[in-house]
JSON list of C-alpha atoms in Angstrom, two decimals:
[
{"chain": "A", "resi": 41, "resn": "UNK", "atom": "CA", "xyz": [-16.01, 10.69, 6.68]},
{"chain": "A", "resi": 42, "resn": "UNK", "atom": "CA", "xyz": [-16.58, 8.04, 4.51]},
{"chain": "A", "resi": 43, "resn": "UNK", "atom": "CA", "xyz": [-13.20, 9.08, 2.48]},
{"chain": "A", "resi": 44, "resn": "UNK", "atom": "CA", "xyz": [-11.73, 8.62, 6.02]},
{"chain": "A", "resi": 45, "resn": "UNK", "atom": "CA", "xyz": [-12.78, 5.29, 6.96]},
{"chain": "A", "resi": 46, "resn": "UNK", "atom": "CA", "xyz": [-11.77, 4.09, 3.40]},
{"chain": "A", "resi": 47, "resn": "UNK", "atom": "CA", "xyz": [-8.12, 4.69, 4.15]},
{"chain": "A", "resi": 48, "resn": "UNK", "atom": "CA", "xyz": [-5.69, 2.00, 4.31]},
{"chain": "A", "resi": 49, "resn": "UNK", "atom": "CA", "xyz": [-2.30, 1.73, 6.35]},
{"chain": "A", "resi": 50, "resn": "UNK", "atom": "CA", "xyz": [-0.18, -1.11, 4.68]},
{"chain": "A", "resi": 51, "resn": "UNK", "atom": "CA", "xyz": [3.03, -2.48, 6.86]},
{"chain": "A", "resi": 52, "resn": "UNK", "atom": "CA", "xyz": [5.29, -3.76, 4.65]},
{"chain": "A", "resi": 53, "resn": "UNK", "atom": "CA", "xyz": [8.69, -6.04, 6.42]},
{"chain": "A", "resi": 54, "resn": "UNK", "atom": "CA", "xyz": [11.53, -7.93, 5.20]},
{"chain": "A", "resi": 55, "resn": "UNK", "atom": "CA", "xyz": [15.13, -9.23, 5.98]},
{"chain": "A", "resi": 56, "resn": "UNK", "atom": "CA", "xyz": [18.11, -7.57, 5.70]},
{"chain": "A", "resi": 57, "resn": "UNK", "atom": "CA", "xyz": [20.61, -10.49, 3.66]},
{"chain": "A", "resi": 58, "resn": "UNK", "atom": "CA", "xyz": [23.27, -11.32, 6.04]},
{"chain": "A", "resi": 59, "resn": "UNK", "atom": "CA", "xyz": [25.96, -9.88, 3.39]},
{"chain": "A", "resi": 60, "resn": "UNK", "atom": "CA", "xyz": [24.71, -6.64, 3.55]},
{"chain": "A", "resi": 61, "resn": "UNK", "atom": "CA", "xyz": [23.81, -5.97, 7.23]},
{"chain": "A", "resi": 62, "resn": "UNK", "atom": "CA", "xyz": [27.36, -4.39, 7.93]},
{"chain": "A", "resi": 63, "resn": "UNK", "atom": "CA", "xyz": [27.39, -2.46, 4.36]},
{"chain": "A", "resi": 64, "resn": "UNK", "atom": "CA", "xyz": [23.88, -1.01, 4.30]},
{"chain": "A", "resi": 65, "resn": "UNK", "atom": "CA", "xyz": [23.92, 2.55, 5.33]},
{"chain": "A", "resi": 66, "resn": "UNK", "atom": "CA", "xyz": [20.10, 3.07, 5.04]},
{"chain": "A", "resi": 67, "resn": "UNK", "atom": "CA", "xyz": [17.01, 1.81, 2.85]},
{"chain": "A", "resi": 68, "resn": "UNK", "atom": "CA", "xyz": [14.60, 3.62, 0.88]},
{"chain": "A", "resi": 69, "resn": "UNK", "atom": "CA", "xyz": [11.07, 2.79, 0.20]},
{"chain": "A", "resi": 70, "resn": "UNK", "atom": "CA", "xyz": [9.04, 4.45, -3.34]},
{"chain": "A", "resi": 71, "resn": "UNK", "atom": "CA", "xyz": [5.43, 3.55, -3.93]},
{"chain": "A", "resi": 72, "resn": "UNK", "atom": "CA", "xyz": [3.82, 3.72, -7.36]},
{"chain": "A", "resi": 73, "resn": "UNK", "atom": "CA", "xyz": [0.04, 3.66, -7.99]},
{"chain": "A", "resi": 74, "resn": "UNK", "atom": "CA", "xyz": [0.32, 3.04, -11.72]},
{"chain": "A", "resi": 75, "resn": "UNK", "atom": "CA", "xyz": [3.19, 0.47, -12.10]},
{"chain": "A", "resi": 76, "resn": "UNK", "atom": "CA", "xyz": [6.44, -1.09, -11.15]},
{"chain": "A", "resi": 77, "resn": "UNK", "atom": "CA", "xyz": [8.13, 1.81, -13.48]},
{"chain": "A", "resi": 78, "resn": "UNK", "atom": "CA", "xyz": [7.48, 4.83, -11.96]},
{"chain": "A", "resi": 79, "resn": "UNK", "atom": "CA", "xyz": [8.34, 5.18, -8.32]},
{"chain": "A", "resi": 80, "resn": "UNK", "atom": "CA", "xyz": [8.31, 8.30, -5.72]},
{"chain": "A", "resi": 81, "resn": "UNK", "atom": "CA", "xyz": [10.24, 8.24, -2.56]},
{"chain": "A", "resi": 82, "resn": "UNK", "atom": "CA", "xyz": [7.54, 7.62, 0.28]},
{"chain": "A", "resi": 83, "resn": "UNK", "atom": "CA", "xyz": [10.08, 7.45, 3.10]},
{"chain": "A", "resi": 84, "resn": "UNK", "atom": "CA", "xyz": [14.07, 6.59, 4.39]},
{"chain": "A", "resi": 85, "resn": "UNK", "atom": "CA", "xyz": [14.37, 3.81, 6.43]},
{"chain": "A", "resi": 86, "resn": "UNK", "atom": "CA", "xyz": [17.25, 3.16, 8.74]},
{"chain": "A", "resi": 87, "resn": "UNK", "atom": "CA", "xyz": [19.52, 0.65, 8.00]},
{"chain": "A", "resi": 88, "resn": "UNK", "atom": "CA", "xyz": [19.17, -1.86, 10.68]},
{"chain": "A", "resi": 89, "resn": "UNK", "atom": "CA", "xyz": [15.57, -1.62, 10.37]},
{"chain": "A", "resi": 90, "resn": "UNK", "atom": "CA", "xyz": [13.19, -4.51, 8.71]},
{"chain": "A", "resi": 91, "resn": "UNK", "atom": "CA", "xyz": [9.59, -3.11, 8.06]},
{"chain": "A", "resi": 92, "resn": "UNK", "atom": "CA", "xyz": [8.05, 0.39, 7.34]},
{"chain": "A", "resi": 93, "resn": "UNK", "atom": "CA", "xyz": [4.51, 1.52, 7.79]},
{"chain": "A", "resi": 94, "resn": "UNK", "atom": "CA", "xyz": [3.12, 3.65, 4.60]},
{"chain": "A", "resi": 95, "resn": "UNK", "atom": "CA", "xyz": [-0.37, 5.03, 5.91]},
{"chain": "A", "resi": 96, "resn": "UNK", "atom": "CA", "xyz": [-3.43, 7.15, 4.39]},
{"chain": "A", "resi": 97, "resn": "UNK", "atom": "CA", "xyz": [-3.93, 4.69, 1.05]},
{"chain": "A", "resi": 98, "resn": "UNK", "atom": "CA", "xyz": [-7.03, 4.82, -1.19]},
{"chain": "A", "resi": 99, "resn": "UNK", "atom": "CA", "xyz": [-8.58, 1.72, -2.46]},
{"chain": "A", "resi": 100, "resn": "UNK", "atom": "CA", "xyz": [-6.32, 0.46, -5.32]},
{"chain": "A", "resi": 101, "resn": "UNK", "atom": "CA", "xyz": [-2.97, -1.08, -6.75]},
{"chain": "A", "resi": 102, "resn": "UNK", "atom": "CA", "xyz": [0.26, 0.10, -5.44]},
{"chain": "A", "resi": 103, "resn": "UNK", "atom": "CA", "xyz": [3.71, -1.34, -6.18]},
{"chain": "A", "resi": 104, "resn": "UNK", "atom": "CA", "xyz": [6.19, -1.21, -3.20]},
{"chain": "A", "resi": 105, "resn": "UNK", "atom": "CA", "xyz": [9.92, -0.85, -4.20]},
{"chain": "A", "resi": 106, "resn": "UNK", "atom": "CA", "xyz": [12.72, -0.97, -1.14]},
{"chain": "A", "resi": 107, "resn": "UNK", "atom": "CA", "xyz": [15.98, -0.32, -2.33]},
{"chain": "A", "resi": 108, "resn": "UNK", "atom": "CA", "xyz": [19.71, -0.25, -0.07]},
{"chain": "A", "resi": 109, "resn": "UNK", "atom": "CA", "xyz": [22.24, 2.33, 0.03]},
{"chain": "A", "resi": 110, "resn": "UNK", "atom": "CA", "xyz": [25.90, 1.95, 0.94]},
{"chain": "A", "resi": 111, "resn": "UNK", "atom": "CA", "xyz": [28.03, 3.92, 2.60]},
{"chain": "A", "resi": 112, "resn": "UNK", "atom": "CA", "xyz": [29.65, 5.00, -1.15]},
{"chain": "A", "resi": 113, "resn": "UNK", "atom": "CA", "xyz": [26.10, 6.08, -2.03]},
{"chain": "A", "resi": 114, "resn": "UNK", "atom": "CA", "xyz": [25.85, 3.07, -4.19]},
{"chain": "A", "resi": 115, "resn": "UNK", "atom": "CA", "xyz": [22.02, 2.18, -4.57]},
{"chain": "A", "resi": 116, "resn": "UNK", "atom": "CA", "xyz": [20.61, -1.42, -5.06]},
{"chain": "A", "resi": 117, "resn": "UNK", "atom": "CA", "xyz": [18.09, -2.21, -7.53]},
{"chain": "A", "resi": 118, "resn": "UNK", "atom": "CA", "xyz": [15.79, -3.09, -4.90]},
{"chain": "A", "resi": 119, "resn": "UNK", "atom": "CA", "xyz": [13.05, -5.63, -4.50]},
{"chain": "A", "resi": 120, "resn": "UNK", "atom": "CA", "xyz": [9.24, -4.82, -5.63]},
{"chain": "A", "resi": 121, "resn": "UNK", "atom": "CA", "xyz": [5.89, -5.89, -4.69]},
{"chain": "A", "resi": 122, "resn": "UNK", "atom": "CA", "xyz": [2.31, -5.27, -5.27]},
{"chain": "A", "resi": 123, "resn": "UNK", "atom": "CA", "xyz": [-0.41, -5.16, -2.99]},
{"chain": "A", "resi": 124, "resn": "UNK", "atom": "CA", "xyz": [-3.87, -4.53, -4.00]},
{"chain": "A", "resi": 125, "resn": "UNK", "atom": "CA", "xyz": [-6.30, -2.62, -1.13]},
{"chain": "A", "resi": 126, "resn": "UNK", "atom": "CA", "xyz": [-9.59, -3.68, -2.38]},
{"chain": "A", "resi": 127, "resn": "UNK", "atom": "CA", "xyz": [-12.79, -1.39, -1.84]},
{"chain": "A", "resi": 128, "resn": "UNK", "atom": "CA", "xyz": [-14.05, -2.97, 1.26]},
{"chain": "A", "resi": 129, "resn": "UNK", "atom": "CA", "xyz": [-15.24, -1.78, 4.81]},
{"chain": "A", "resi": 130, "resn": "UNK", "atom": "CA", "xyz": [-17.42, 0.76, 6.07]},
{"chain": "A", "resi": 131, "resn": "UNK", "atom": "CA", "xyz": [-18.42, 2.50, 3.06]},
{"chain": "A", "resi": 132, "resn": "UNK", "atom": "CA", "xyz": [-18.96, -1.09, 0.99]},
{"chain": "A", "resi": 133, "resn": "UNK", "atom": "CA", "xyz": [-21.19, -2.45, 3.64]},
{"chain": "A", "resi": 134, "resn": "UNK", "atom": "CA", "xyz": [-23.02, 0.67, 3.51]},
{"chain": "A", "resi": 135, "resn": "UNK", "atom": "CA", "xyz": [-23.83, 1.02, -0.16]},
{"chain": "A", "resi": 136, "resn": "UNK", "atom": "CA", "xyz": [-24.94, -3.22, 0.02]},
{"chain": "A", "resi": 137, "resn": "UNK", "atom": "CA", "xyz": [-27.00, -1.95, 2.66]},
{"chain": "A", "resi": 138, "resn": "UNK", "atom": "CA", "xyz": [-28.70, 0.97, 0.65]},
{"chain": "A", "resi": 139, "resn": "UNK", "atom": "CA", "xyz": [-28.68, -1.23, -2.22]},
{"chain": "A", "resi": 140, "resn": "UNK", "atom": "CA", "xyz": [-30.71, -3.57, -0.49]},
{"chain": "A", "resi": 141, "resn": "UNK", "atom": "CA", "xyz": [-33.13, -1.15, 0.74]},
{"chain": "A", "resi": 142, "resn": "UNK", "atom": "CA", "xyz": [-33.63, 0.84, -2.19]},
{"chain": "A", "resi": 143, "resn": "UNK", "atom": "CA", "xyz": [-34.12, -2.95, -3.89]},
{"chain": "A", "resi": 144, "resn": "UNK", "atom": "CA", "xyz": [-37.12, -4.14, -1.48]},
{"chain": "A", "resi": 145, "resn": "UNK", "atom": "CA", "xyz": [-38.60, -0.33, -1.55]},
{"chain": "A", "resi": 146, "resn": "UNK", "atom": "CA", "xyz": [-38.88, -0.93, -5.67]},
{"chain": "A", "resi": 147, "resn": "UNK", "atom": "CA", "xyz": [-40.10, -4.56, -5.74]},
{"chain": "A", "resi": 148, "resn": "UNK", "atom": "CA", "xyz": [-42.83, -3.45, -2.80]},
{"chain": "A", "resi": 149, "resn": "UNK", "atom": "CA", "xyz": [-44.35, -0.62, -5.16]},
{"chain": "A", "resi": 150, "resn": "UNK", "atom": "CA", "xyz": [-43.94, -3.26, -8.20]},
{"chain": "A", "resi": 151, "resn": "UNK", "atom": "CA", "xyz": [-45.93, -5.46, -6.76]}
]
């Protein structure tokens, strides 16, 4: 459960340039966890769309690459970004809580 609530969904949106509207035959979207370097395809996007959903992340950095295809199959380089999902939430609040406890319950017998 607490795995669970730690999950993050990240929507990601952009404009299509006006040059390519007519030429782009679909996007593509890769996500790497390490760096901008290594990518895997997350998802296909269609082509007159302008944001994507990726859902289920962990905590962490991730690097977001969107890329357009043509109709010759010619891929662009893309664009990249990096969004970092910080450990926060449920789970956080409830080790600070524990923390605190466990901190008064040791000063108490301390004193």
């Amino acid at each position: 459960i607490v795995a669970e609530a730690q999950k993050y969904n990240v929507k990601l949106g952009w404009e299509n340039p006006a040059e390519n509207e007519t030429d782009t035959a679909e996007q593509t979207l890769y996500v790497s966890e390490g760096d901008d370097e290594s990518f895997e395809k997350d998802d296909t996007v269609d082509s007159g769309e302008n944001s994507d959903t990726v859902k289920g992340l962990e905590p962490g950095d991730y690097w977001f690459k969107l890329t357009q295809t043509d109709a010759a199959g010619n891929e662009s380089k893309g664009v990249v970004t990096k969004v970092m999902l910080a450990e926060t939430g449920p789970a956080m609040l409830g080790l600070v809580l524990v923390s605190l406890g466990l901190g008064r319950l040791f000063r108490k017998k301390k004193a």
